[in-house]
Coordinates of C-alpha atoms and ligand atoms in Angstrom, one line a residue:
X1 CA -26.0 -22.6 -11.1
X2 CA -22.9 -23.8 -12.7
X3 CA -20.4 -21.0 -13.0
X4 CA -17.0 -21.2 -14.9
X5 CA -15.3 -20.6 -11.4
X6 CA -17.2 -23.6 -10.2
X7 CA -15.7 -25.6 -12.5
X8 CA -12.1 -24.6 -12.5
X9 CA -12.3 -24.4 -9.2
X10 CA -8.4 -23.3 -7.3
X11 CA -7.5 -20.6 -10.8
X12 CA -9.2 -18.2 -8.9
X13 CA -11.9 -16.8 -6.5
X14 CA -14.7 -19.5 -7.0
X15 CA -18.2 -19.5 -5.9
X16 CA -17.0 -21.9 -3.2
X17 CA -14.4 -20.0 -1.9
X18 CA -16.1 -16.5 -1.3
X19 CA -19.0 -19.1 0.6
X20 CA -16.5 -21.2 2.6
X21 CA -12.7 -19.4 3.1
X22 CA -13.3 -15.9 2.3
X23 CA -16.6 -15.6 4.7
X24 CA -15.7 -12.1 6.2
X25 CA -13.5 -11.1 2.7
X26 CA -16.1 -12.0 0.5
X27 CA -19.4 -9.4 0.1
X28 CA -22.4 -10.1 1.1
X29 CA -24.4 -8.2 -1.6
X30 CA -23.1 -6.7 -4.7
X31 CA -23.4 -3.2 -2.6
X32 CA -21.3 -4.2 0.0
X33 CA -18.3 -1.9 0.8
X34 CA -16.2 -1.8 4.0
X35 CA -16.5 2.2 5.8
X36 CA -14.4 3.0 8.4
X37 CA -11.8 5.6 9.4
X38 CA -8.5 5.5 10.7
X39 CA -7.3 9.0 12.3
X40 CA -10.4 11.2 10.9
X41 CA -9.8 9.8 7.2
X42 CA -12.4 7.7 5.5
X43 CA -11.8 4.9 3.5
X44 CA -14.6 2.9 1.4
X45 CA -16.5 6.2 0.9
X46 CA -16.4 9.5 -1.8
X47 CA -12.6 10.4 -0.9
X48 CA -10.0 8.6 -2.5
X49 CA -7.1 9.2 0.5
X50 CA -3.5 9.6 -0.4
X51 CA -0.2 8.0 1.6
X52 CA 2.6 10.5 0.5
X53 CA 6.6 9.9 1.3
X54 CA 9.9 8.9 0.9
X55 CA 10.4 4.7 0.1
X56 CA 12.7 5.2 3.7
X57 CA 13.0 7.6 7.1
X58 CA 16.7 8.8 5.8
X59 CA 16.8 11.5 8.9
X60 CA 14.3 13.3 11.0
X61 CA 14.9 16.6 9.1
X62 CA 14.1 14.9 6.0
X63 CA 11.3 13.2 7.5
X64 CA 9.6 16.3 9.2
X65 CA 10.2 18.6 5.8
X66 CA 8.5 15.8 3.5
X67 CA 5.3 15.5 5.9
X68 CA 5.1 18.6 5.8
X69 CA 5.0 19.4 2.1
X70 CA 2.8 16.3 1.5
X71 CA 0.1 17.5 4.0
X72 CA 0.6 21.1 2.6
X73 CA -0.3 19.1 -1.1
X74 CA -3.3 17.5 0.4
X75 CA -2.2 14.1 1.1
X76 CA -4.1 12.2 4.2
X77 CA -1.1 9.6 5.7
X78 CA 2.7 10.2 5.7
X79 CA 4.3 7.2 4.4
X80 CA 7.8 5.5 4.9
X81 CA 9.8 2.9 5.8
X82 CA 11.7 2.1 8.9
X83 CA 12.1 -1.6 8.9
X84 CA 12.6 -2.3 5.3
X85 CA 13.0 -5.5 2.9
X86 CA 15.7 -4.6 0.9
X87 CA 16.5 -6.6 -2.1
X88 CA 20.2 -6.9 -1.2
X89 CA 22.1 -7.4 2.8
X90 CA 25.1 -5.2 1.9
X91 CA 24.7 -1.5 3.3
X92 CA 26.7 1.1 3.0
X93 CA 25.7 5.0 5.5
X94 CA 22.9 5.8 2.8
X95 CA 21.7 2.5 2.3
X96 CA 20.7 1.6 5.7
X97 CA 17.7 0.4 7.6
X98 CA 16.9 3.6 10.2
X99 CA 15.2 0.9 12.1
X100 CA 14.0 2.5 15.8
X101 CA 15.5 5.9 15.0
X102 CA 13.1 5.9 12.1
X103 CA 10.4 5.0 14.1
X104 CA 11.1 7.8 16.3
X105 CA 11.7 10.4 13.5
X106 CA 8.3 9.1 12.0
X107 CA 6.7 10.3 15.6
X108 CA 8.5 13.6 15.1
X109 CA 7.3 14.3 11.6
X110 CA 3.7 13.3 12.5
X111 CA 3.6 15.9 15.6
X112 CA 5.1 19.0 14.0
X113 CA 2.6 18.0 10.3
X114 CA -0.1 17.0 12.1
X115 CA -0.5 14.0 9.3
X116 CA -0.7 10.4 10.4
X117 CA 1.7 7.8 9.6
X118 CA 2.3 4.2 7.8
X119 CA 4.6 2.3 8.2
X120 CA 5.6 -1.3 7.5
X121 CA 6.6 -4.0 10.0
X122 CA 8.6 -7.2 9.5
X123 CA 8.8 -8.5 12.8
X124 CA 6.2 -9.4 15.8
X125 CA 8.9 -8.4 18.0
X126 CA 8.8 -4.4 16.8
X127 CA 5.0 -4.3 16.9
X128 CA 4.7 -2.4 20.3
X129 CA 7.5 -0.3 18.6
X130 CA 6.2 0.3 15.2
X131 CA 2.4 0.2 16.6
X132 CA 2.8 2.6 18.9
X133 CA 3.0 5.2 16.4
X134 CA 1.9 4.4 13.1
X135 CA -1.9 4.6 12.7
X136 CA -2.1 2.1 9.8
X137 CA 0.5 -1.2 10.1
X138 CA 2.0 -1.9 6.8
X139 CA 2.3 -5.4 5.7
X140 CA 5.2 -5.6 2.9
X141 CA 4.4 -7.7 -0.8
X142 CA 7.2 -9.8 0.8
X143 CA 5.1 -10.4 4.2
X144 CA 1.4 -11.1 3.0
X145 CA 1.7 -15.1 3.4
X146 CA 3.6 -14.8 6.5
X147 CA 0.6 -15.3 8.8
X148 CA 2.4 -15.6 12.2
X149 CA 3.1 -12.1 11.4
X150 CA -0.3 -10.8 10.1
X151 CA -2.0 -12.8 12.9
X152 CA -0.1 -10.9 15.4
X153 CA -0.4 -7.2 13.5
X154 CA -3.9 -8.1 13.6
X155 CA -4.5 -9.0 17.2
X156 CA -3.7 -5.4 17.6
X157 CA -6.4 -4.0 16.5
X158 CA -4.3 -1.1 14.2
X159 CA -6.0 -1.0 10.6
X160 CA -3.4 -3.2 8.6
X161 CA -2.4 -2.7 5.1
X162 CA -1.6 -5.6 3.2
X163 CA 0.4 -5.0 0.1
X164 CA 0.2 -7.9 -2.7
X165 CA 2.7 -9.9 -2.9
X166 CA 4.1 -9.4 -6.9
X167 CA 3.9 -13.0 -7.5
X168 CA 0.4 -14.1 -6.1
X169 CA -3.3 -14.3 -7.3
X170 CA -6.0 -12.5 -6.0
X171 CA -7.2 -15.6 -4.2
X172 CA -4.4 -15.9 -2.2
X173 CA -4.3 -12.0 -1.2
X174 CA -7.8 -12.6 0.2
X175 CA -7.1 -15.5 1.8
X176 CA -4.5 -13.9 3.9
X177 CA -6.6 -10.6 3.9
X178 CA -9.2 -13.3 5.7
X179 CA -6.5 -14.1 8.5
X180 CA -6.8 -10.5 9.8
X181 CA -10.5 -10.4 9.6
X182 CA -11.2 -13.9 11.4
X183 CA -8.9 -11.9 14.4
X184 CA -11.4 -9.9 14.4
X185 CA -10.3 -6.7 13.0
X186 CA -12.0 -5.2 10.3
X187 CA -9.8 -2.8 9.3
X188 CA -8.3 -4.2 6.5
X189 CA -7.2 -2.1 3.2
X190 CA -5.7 -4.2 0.4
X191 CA -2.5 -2.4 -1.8
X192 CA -2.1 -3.6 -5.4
X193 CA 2.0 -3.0 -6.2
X194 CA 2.5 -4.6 -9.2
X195 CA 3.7 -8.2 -10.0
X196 CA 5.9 -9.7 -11.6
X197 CA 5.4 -10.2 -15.4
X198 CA 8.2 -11.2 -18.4
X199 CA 7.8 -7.8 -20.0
X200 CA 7.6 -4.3 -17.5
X201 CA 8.4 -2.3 -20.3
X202 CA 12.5 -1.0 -19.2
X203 CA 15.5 -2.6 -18.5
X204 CA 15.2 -0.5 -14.9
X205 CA 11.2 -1.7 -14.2
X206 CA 10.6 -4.8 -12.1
X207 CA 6.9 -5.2 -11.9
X208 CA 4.1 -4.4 -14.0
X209 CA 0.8 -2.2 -12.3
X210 CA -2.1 -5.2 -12.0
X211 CA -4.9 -2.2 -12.8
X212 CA -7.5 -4.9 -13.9
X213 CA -7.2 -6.1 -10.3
X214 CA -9.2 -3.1 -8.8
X215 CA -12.5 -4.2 -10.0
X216 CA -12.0 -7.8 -9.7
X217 CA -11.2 -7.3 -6.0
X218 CA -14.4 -5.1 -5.9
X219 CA -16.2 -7.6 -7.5
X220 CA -15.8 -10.3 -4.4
X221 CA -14.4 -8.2 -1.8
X222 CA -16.3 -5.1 0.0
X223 CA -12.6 -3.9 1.2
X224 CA -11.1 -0.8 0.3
X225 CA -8.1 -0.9 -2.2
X226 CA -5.4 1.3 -2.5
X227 CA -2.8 1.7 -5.5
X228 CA 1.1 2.4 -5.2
X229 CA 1.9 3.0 -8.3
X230 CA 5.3 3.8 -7.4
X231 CA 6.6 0.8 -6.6
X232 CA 4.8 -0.8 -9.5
X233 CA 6.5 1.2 -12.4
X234 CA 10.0 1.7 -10.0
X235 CA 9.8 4.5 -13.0
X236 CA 9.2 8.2 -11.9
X237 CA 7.8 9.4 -15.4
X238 CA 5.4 6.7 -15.4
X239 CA 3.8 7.4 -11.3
X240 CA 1.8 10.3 -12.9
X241 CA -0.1 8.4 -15.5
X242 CA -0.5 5.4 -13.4
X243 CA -1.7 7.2 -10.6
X244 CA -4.2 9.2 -12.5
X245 CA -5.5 5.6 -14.3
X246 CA -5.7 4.0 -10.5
X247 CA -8.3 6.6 -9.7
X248 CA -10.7 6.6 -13.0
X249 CA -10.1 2.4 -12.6
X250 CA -11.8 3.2 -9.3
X251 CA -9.3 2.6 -6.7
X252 CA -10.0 3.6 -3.0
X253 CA -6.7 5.3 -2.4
X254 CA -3.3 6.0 -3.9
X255 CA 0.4 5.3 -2.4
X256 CA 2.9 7.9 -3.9
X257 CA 6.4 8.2 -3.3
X258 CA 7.8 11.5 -2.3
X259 CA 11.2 12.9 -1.8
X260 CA 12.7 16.7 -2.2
X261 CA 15.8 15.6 -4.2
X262 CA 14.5 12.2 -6.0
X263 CA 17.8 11.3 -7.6
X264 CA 19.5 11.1 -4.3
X265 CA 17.0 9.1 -2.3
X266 CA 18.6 6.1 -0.1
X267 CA 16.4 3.4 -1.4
X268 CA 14.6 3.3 -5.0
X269 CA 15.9 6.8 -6.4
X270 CA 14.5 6.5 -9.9
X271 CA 10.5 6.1 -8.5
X272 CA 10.1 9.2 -6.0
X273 CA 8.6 12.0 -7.3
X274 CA 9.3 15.9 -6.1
X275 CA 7.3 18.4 -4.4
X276 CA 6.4 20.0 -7.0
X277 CA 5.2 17.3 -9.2
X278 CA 3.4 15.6 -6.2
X279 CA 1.4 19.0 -6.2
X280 CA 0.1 19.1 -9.7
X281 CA -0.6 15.0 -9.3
X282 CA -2.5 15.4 -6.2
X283 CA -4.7 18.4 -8.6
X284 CA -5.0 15.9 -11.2
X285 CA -5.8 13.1 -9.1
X286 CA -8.8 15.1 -7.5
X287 CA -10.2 16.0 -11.4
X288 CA -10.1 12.4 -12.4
X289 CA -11.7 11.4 -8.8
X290 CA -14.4 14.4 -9.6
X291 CA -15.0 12.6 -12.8
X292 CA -16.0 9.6 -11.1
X293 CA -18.0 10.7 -8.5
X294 CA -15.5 10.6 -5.8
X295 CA -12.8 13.3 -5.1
X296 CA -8.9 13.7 -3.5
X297 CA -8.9 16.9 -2.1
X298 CA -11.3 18.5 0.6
Ligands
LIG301 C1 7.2 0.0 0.5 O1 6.1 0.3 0.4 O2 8.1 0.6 1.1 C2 7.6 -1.4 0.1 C3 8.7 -2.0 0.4 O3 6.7 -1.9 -0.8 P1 6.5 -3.4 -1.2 O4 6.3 -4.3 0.0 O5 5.3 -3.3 -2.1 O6 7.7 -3.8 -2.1
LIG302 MN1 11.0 -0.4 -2.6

């Protein structure tokens, strides 16, 4: 049958491609979804699970009060970042990679809350570090083409999450996707973070949510896909609505950023959202799930 993909094909996902580059990517019936867990949590199934944290591991008490209040709100992995791409090299005390400290707050924080952790990691050279205690690797939008890096992550056999890169197509976030599967390891979730687009809306907003990419990933791909909002809007008023809208677009989990004092977060201080507000969006996150047949909290 000749398909519009098949005759544009390279735009996007073509018939070809899901039958000869994307052959562990690609579903193999329309009902195919990925199911597996990673530290008791589910993913591909009824729950939607929630990564909750700060953008970066400022300090272990920081760390250990924020996993706790995020577990205490329901959320299923402790996010933040160690080993960070930050836009700029300058640094300043706040505005500083925690690199293997953070790591080793990150441990802390998941002991005393009993929550495992993501984390992201930029270079093969930390991934006995970073590996040895995050239960889901973290591959950055910056990252998802840099396949000597995925490769490796993958080789690990830690579920990987690769975050989009803002400026690619769905074709080419499943062909990397692909690199980690033909390693052999299956645990693959895919984070939509927004892209880059002329108009996001503020003079302060970089990116722009890609929501319509949720069901065309579920369309070709059976792996679960998770939506960070935060980093898409880089707009705290806007997480709430965006998050909700992930979840009745049918998104298979939900990146949040978290801190207790948003305005003075290291990195990214206008996206976190508080305790308190991370409370009521976790109870509004389950209604919407609820509405869809799935649900957030247990
Ligand atoms: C992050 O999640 O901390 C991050 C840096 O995200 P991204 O790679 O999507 O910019
Ligand atoms: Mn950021």
């Amino acid at each position: 049958m000749t398909t519009i993909e098949n005759k544009f094909p390279g735009k996007d996902v073509s018939d070809d491609d899901l039958r000869t580059k994307l052959r562990l990517t690609a579903k193999a019936n329309p009902g195919h979804r990925s199911r597996f867990t990673v530290a008791g949590v589910e993913f591909g199934g009824d729950l939607v699970p929630v990564f909750a944290g700060p953008n970066m591991v400022e300090s272990e008490s920081l760390i250990v009060d924020i996993a706790k209040a995020v577990k205490r709100a329901g959320a299923h992995f402790l996010r933040g970042g160690a080993f960070k791409p930050l836009t700029f090299p300058y640094r300043s005390a706040k505005y500083a990679e925690t690199r293997e400290e953070g790591i080793a707050w990150l441990a802390r924080a998941k002991a005393v809350a009993g929550i495992p952790v993501i984390t992201e990691i930029m270079e093969e050279k930390y991934i006995p570090l970073v590996a040895g205690v995050a239960d889901i690797l973290q591959i950055g939008a910056r990252n998802m083409q840099n396949y000597p890096l995925i490769v490796a992550c993958a080789r690990t056999g830690k579920p990987i999450m690769l975050k989009r890169h803002f400026g690619c197509s769905l074709r080419d976030w499943l062909g990397a996707a692909e690199y980690i599967l033909a390693e052999g390891n299956e645990k693959v979730i895919l984070c939509e973070r927004g892209i880059s687009a002329p108009h996001t809306h503020r003079a302060t907003s970089r990116f722009l949510l890609d929501l319509q990419v949720v069901p065309a990933a579920q369309e070709v791909t059976h792996l679960p896909i998770v939506v960070d909002p935060s980093h898409a809007t880089f707009w705290r008023a806007w997480v709430a609505p965006m998050a909700l809208a992930s979840v009745a677009a049918g998104a298979d989990g939900v990146m949040i950023e978290v801190h207790p004092d948003p305005p003075n977060a290291a990195v990214d201080p206008l996206q976190p959202v508080d305790y308190a507000e991370f409370k009521d969006i976790m109870g509004r996150m389950d209604a919407v799930a609820r509405a869809v047949g799935r649900k957030v909290l247990a």
